[in-house]
Amino acid sequence: MPLAMNKEVFVTCAVTGSGATQDRSPHVPRSPAQIADSAIAAARAGAAVVHCHVRDPDTGAPSRALPLYREVTERIRAADVDVVLNLTAGMGGDIVFGSAGAPLPLNSVGTDMIGAAARLDHIRQCRPEICTLDCGTMNFAEADYVMVNTPGMLRAMGRMITDMGVKPEIEAFDTGHLWLARQLVDEGVLAAPALVQLCMGVPWGAPDDLNTFLAMVNNVPQDWVFSAFALGRNQMPYVAASVLAGGNVRVGLEDNLMLDKGVLATNAQLVGRAVEVIERMGARVIGPGEVRARLGLTKRMPL
């Protein structure tokens, strides 16, 4: 593909995620107040979009509790800084099998399978501007855990998200996920131009080498908007790689805990570092108003 650097870049901050990082850094936020405060600080540092999960405030374990999402949403919308709110819709599609010799019955610890409407209940109630749609089923690093998103489930969720007036952010962990996403747009389940997040280096999806990344980019239709991230030490190199490939960027504690070797990061510091990289490349970091205009988003007011 020809080099087509993006000169007007938006930054997404993935604030806390659902991985088991809560005890690996004191900066990973747990409570709704901590998550909202970290998102607001990221917005002040230059993030136009904040992508939020919620966690049990006491244990830090991932949660689907509607009151937690409501509090995070209300706190961010009441803040004195503008930012586009992106809530996850990836919870509720988890299967953990038994042992390799006896995969059934399923392991009740970690298995969390619910229907399409239930997976989107917090989206329906909180009405973020964007929510994620994990566009495929895949193995994760854990031995017997599978993230389940069947074509039927994605069609149902995609129609519901579209009918709500929320912009789906297609999470693509491999090229086949982009293939399915294009099919959903062709069927009218999702509207074009679509928004895509290229998720690189997540075991066992697309590895984060540049050849694979360019294959992913080349499978994104020209009129779609894409962003990209990689995990861990490659988070910042992928800021530059995505901009060079014509995309936008995602950073944050969901994907990486370190600012430098041996130095734990905050979300605001990661966003600040990404802004510096983007601007040193000669591109401009755009704000939430310009993102809304580009993506056709409707700003939601405090409840």
Short mmCIF file of C-alpha atoms in Angstrom, two decimals:
data_model
loop_
_atom_site.label_atom_id
_atom_site.label_comp_id
_atom_site.label_asym_id
_atom_site.label_seq_id
_atom_site.Cartn_x
_atom_site.Cartn_y
_atom_site.Cartn_z
CA MET A 1 0.00 0.00 0.00
CA PRO A 2 1.20 3.55 -0.58
CA LEU A 3 2.29 5.51 2.47
CA ALA A 4 -0.58 7.80 3.47
CA MET A 5 0.25 9.40 6.79
CA ASN A 6 -2.68 10.73 8.81
CA LYS A 7 -2.14 14.44 9.48
CA GLU A 8 -5.15 14.88 11.80
CA VAL A 9 -5.11 12.22 14.49
CA PHE A 10 -7.39 11.47 17.40
CA VAL A 11 -6.21 9.66 20.51
CA THR A 12 -8.31 7.11 22.38
CA CYS A 13 -7.42 6.26 25.96
CA ALA A 14 -8.40 2.74 27.09
CA VAL A 15 -8.73 3.54 30.76
CA THR A 16 -8.85 0.26 32.70
CA GLY A 17 -9.93 -2.78 30.66
CA SER A 18 -10.98 -6.13 32.09
CA GLY A 19 -7.65 -7.92 32.32
CA ALA A 20 -6.04 -9.05 35.56
CA THR A 21 -3.92 -5.91 35.90
CA GLN A 22 -5.55 -4.44 38.99
CA ASP A 23 -2.82 -5.67 41.35
CA ARG A 24 0.11 -4.99 39.02
CA SER A 25 -0.06 -1.20 39.19
CA PRO A 26 -1.57 1.21 41.71
CA HIS A 27 -2.59 3.43 38.78
CA VAL A 28 -5.14 0.96 37.35
CA PRO A 29 -8.46 2.49 38.43
CA ARG A 30 -11.10 0.32 40.10
CA SER A 31 -13.97 2.37 41.49
CA PRO A 32 -16.27 4.45 39.27
CA ALA A 33 -14.78 7.63 40.76
CA GLN A 34 -11.24 6.44 40.02
CA ILE A 35 -12.14 5.36 36.47
CA ALA A 36 -13.88 8.66 35.74
CA ASP A 37 -11.07 10.73 37.26
CA SER A 38 -8.49 8.83 35.21
CA ALA A 39 -10.56 9.31 32.05
CA ILE A 40 -10.92 13.02 32.73
CA ALA A 41 -7.18 13.38 33.31
CA ALA A 42 -6.55 11.55 30.03
CA ALA A 43 -8.89 13.97 28.25
CA ARG A 44 -7.01 16.92 29.70
CA ALA A 45 -3.78 15.37 28.42
CA GLY A 46 -5.14 15.20 24.87
CA ALA A 47 -7.39 12.15 24.51
CA ALA A 48 -10.46 12.92 22.41
CA VAL A 49 -12.06 9.54 23.24
CA VAL A 50 -12.08 7.52 26.45
CA HIS A 51 -12.85 3.80 26.28
CA CYS A 52 -14.20 2.51 29.59
CA HIS A 53 -14.86 -0.81 31.29
CA VAL A 54 -15.96 -1.01 34.93
CA ARG A 55 -14.58 -3.09 37.79
CA ASP A 56 -15.75 -4.25 41.17
CA PRO A 57 -14.55 -1.42 43.42
CA ASP A 58 -13.38 -3.81 46.15
CA THR A 59 -11.67 -6.59 44.20
CA GLY A 60 -10.88 -4.90 40.88
CA ALA A 61 -12.46 -7.82 39.01
CA PRO A 62 -14.24 -6.97 35.75
CA SER A 63 -17.93 -6.22 36.14
CA ARG A 64 -21.10 -5.71 34.08
CA ALA A 65 -22.98 -3.91 36.88
CA LEU A 66 -25.23 -1.20 35.45
CA PRO A 67 -24.93 1.14 38.48
CA LEU A 68 -21.15 1.21 38.01
CA TYR A 69 -21.51 2.16 34.34
CA ARG A 70 -24.08 4.80 35.23
CA GLU A 71 -21.77 6.41 37.79
CA VAL A 72 -18.78 6.43 35.44
CA THR A 73 -20.91 7.93 32.66
CA GLU A 74 -22.43 10.60 34.86
CA ARG A 75 -19.10 11.64 36.36
CA ILE A 76 -17.42 11.97 32.95
CA ARG A 77 -20.32 13.92 31.45
CA ALA A 78 -20.44 16.26 34.43
CA ALA A 79 -16.72 17.08 34.16
CA ASP A 80 -15.41 20.46 33.02
CA VAL A 81 -13.59 18.85 30.08
CA ASP A 82 -15.17 17.55 26.88
CA VAL A 83 -14.48 14.00 25.71
CA VAL A 84 -16.19 11.36 23.55
CA LEU A 85 -17.40 8.44 25.67
CA ASN A 86 -16.82 4.90 24.38
CA LEU A 87 -18.15 2.06 26.55
CA THR A 88 -17.24 -1.59 26.09
CA ALA A 89 -19.90 -4.04 24.97
CA GLY A 90 -17.50 -6.96 25.08
CA MET A 91 -18.60 -8.45 28.39
CA GLY A 92 -20.96 -11.43 28.58
CA GLY A 93 -19.39 -13.55 25.85
CA ASP A 94 -16.95 -15.61 27.90
CA ILE A 95 -16.65 -19.40 27.98
CA VAL A 96 -14.12 -21.26 30.12
CA PHE A 97 -14.01 -24.97 29.34
CA GLY A 98 -13.08 -27.71 31.76
CA SER A 99 -9.87 -29.66 31.29
CA ALA A 100 -8.58 -30.81 27.91
CA GLY A 101 -9.69 -34.33 28.80
CA ALA A 102 -13.13 -33.26 30.00
CA PRO A 103 -14.11 -29.92 28.43
CA LEU A 104 -17.70 -30.25 29.67
CA PRO A 105 -19.22 -29.20 31.98
CA LEU A 106 -18.01 -25.63 31.57
CA ASN A 107 -16.00 -24.03 34.33
CA SER A 108 -18.38 -21.81 36.26
CA VAL A 109 -15.47 -19.58 37.28
CA GLY A 110 -15.03 -17.18 34.39
CA THR A 111 -17.87 -18.42 32.17
CA ASP A 112 -20.28 -15.55 31.56
CA MET A 113 -22.61 -16.02 28.58
CA ILE A 114 -25.68 -13.81 28.19
CA GLY A 115 -27.92 -12.73 25.31
CA ALA A 116 -27.48 -9.83 22.93
CA ALA A 117 -29.97 -7.52 24.65
CA ALA A 118 -28.44 -8.16 28.07
CA ARG A 119 -24.93 -7.49 26.73
CA LEU A 120 -26.15 -4.07 25.59
CA ASP A 121 -28.29 -3.12 28.58
CA HIS A 122 -25.75 -0.60 29.89
CA ILE A 123 -25.40 0.88 26.38
CA ARG A 124 -29.16 1.31 26.17
CA GLN A 125 -29.26 2.96 29.59
CA CYS A 126 -26.13 5.14 29.41
CA ARG A 127 -26.19 6.00 25.68
CA PRO A 128 -22.48 6.56 25.02
CA GLU A 129 -21.49 8.05 21.70
CA ILE A 130 -19.48 4.91 20.81
CA CYS A 131 -19.52 1.32 22.01
CA THR A 132 -17.30 -1.58 21.02
CA LEU A 133 -18.33 -4.60 18.96
CA ASP A 134 -15.79 -7.45 19.13
CA CYS A 135 -16.17 -8.77 15.60
CA GLY A 136 -15.23 -12.42 16.03
CA THR A 137 -14.65 -15.41 18.29
CA MET A 138 -11.09 -16.16 19.37
CA ASN A 139 -8.85 -17.96 21.84
CA PHE A 140 -7.16 -15.73 24.39
CA ALA A 141 -3.91 -16.37 26.23
CA GLU A 142 -5.62 -18.35 28.98
CA ALA A 143 -5.57 -22.12 28.38
CA ASP A 144 -9.30 -22.84 28.16
CA TYR A 145 -10.91 -19.39 27.73
CA VAL A 146 -12.72 -18.48 24.51
CA MET A 147 -14.17 -15.05 23.70
CA VAL A 148 -17.40 -15.92 21.90
CA ASN A 149 -18.98 -13.60 19.31
CA THR A 150 -20.86 -15.68 16.74
CA PRO A 151 -22.07 -14.15 13.45
CA GLY A 152 -25.66 -14.44 14.73
CA MET A 153 -24.81 -12.68 17.98
CA LEU A 154 -22.96 -9.92 16.14
CA ARG A 155 -25.82 -9.37 13.71
CA ALA A 156 -28.25 -9.05 16.62
CA MET A 157 -25.98 -6.74 18.62
CA GLY A 158 -25.05 -4.70 15.55
CA ARG A 159 -28.70 -4.01 14.69
CA MET A 160 -29.46 -3.01 18.28
CA ILE A 161 -26.48 -0.66 18.48
CA THR A 162 -27.39 0.94 15.15
CA ASP A 163 -31.03 1.37 16.23
CA MET A 164 -29.88 3.07 19.46
CA GLY A 165 -28.01 5.73 17.48
CA VAL A 166 -24.67 4.66 19.00
CA LYS A 167 -21.60 4.34 16.78
CA PRO A 168 -20.13 0.82 16.93
CA GLU A 169 -16.34 0.60 17.11
CA ILE A 170 -15.48 -2.70 15.43
CA GLU A 171 -12.74 -4.45 17.41
CA ALA A 172 -10.76 -6.51 14.89
CA PHE A 173 -8.28 -9.00 16.34
CA ASP A 174 -7.52 -10.69 13.00
CA THR A 175 -8.20 -10.31 9.28
CA GLY A 176 -11.24 -12.59 9.37
CA HIS A 177 -12.90 -10.16 11.78
CA LEU A 178 -12.57 -7.43 9.17
CA TRP A 179 -14.06 -9.76 6.57
CA LEU A 180 -17.11 -10.28 8.78
CA ALA A 181 -17.32 -6.55 9.52
CA ARG A 182 -17.46 -5.76 5.80
CA GLN A 183 -20.24 -8.33 5.43
CA LEU A 184 -22.23 -6.70 8.25
CA VAL A 185 -21.93 -3.34 6.51
CA ASP A 186 -22.94 -4.87 3.16
CA GLU A 187 -26.03 -6.35 4.86
CA GLY A 188 -26.95 -2.97 6.38
CA VAL A 189 -26.50 -4.24 9.93
CA LEU A 190 -23.78 -1.61 10.46
CA ALA A 191 -23.67 1.75 8.72
CA ALA A 192 -20.86 2.87 6.45
CA PRO A 193 -18.36 4.37 6.85
CA ALA A 194 -17.51 2.15 9.80
CA LEU A 195 -15.11 2.77 12.68
CA VAL A 196 -12.51 0.07 13.33
CA GLN A 197 -9.99 -0.60 16.08
CA LEU A 198 -7.12 -2.84 14.95
CA CYS A 199 -6.05 -4.88 17.99
CA MET A 200 -2.48 -6.07 17.50
CA GLY A 201 -0.47 -8.53 19.56
CA VAL A 202 -3.37 -9.95 21.59
CA PRO A 203 -2.75 -13.70 22.04
CA TRP A 204 -3.95 -15.48 19.89
CA GLY A 205 -5.08 -12.94 17.35
CA ALA A 206 -3.02 -10.97 14.87
CA PRO A 207 0.64 -10.64 15.96
CA ASP A 208 2.01 -7.12 16.16
CA ASP A 209 4.68 -7.40 13.46
CA LEU A 210 4.45 -4.72 10.77
CA ASN A 211 3.74 -7.11 7.90
CA THR A 212 0.63 -8.38 9.69
CA PHE A 213 -0.35 -4.84 10.62
CA LEU A 214 -0.20 -3.71 7.00
CA ALA A 215 -2.28 -6.74 6.01
CA MET A 216 -4.88 -5.60 8.55
CA VAL A 217 -4.76 -2.02 7.28
CA ASN A 218 -5.13 -3.21 3.69
CA ASN A 219 -8.32 -5.02 4.66
CA VAL A 220 -9.94 -1.81 5.96
CA PRO A 221 -12.09 -0.15 3.26
CA GLN A 222 -10.74 3.20 2.13
CA ASP A 223 -13.70 5.23 3.42
CA TRP A 224 -13.66 3.69 6.91
CA VAL A 225 -11.89 5.28 9.89
CA PHE A 226 -9.43 3.13 11.79
CA SER A 227 -7.31 3.25 14.89
CA ALA A 228 -4.76 0.77 16.17
CA PHE A 229 -2.91 -0.34 19.27
CA ALA A 230 -0.44 -2.96 20.42
CA LEU A 231 0.17 -4.37 23.87
CA GLY A 232 2.96 -3.69 26.33
CA ARG A 233 6.29 -2.37 25.13
CA ASN A 234 4.99 -1.92 21.58
CA GLN A 235 2.23 0.48 22.56
CA MET A 236 4.21 3.62 21.72
CA PRO A 237 5.83 2.26 18.54
CA TYR A 238 2.32 1.56 17.31
CA VAL A 239 1.37 5.19 17.85
CA ALA A 240 3.86 6.04 15.11
CA ALA A 241 3.00 2.99 12.98
CA SER A 242 -0.72 3.72 12.95
CA VAL A 243 -0.26 7.38 12.08
CA LEU A 244 2.13 6.45 9.24
CA ALA A 245 -0.43 3.96 7.92
CA GLY A 246 -3.19 6.58 7.88
CA GLY A 247 -4.86 5.73 11.18
CA ASN A 248 -5.51 7.05 14.65
CA VAL A 249 -4.12 5.77 17.92
CA ARG A 250 -5.10 4.12 21.19
CA VAL A 251 -3.06 4.06 24.36
CA GLY A 252 -3.91 3.44 28.00
CA LEU A 253 -3.61 1.13 30.98
CA GLU A 254 -5.92 -1.49 29.47
CA ASP A 255 -3.09 -2.39 27.09
CA ASN A 256 0.15 -1.30 28.77
CA LEU A 257 1.19 -0.41 32.32
CA MET A 258 4.63 1.09 31.69
CA LEU A 259 5.77 4.57 30.66
CA ASP A 260 9.44 3.61 30.50
CA LYS A 261 11.41 0.56 31.62
CA GLY A 262 10.73 0.17 35.33
CA VAL A 263 8.39 3.21 35.43
CA LEU A 264 4.68 2.60 35.95
CA ALA A 265 2.45 4.92 33.92
CA THR A 266 -0.79 6.77 34.48
CA ASN A 267 -3.31 7.10 31.70
CA ALA A 268 -2.60 10.81 31.41
CA GLN A 269 1.13 10.15 31.03
CA LEU A 270 0.54 7.61 28.26
CA VAL A 271 -1.73 10.03 26.42
CA GLY A 272 0.79 12.83 26.87
CA ARG A 273 3.57 10.66 25.44
CA ALA A 274 1.37 9.69 22.47
CA VAL A 275 0.53 13.33 21.79
CA GLU A 276 4.25 14.16 21.79
CA VAL A 277 4.99 11.36 19.30
CA ILE A 278 2.17 12.42 16.99
CA GLU A 279 3.14 16.08 17.02
CA ARG A 280 6.83 15.35 16.48
CA MET A 281 5.79 13.43 13.38
CA GLY A 282 4.24 16.63 12.04
CA ALA A 283 0.61 15.63 12.57
CA ARG A 284 -2.05 17.48 14.55
CA VAL A 285 -3.98 15.97 17.46
CA ILE A 286 -7.67 16.73 17.07
CA GLY A 287 -10.21 17.18 19.83
CA PRO A 288 -13.61 15.67 20.61
CA GLY A 289 -15.58 18.18 18.57
CA GLU A 290 -13.67 17.35 15.42
CA VAL A 291 -14.00 13.63 16.15
CA ARG A 292 -17.77 14.00 16.42
CA ALA A 293 -17.89 15.84 13.12
CA ARG A 294 -15.71 13.21 11.42
CA LEU A 295 -17.65 10.22 12.77
CA GLY A 296 -21.15 11.70 12.78
CA LEU A 297 -21.56 11.41 16.54
CA THR A 298 -24.19 13.05 18.73
CA LYS A 299 -22.92 14.50 21.99
CA ARG A 300 -24.84 13.22 24.99
CA MET A 301 -25.65 15.57 27.83
CA PRO A 302 -25.55 14.71 31.57
CA LEU A 303 -28.59 12.74 32.77
#
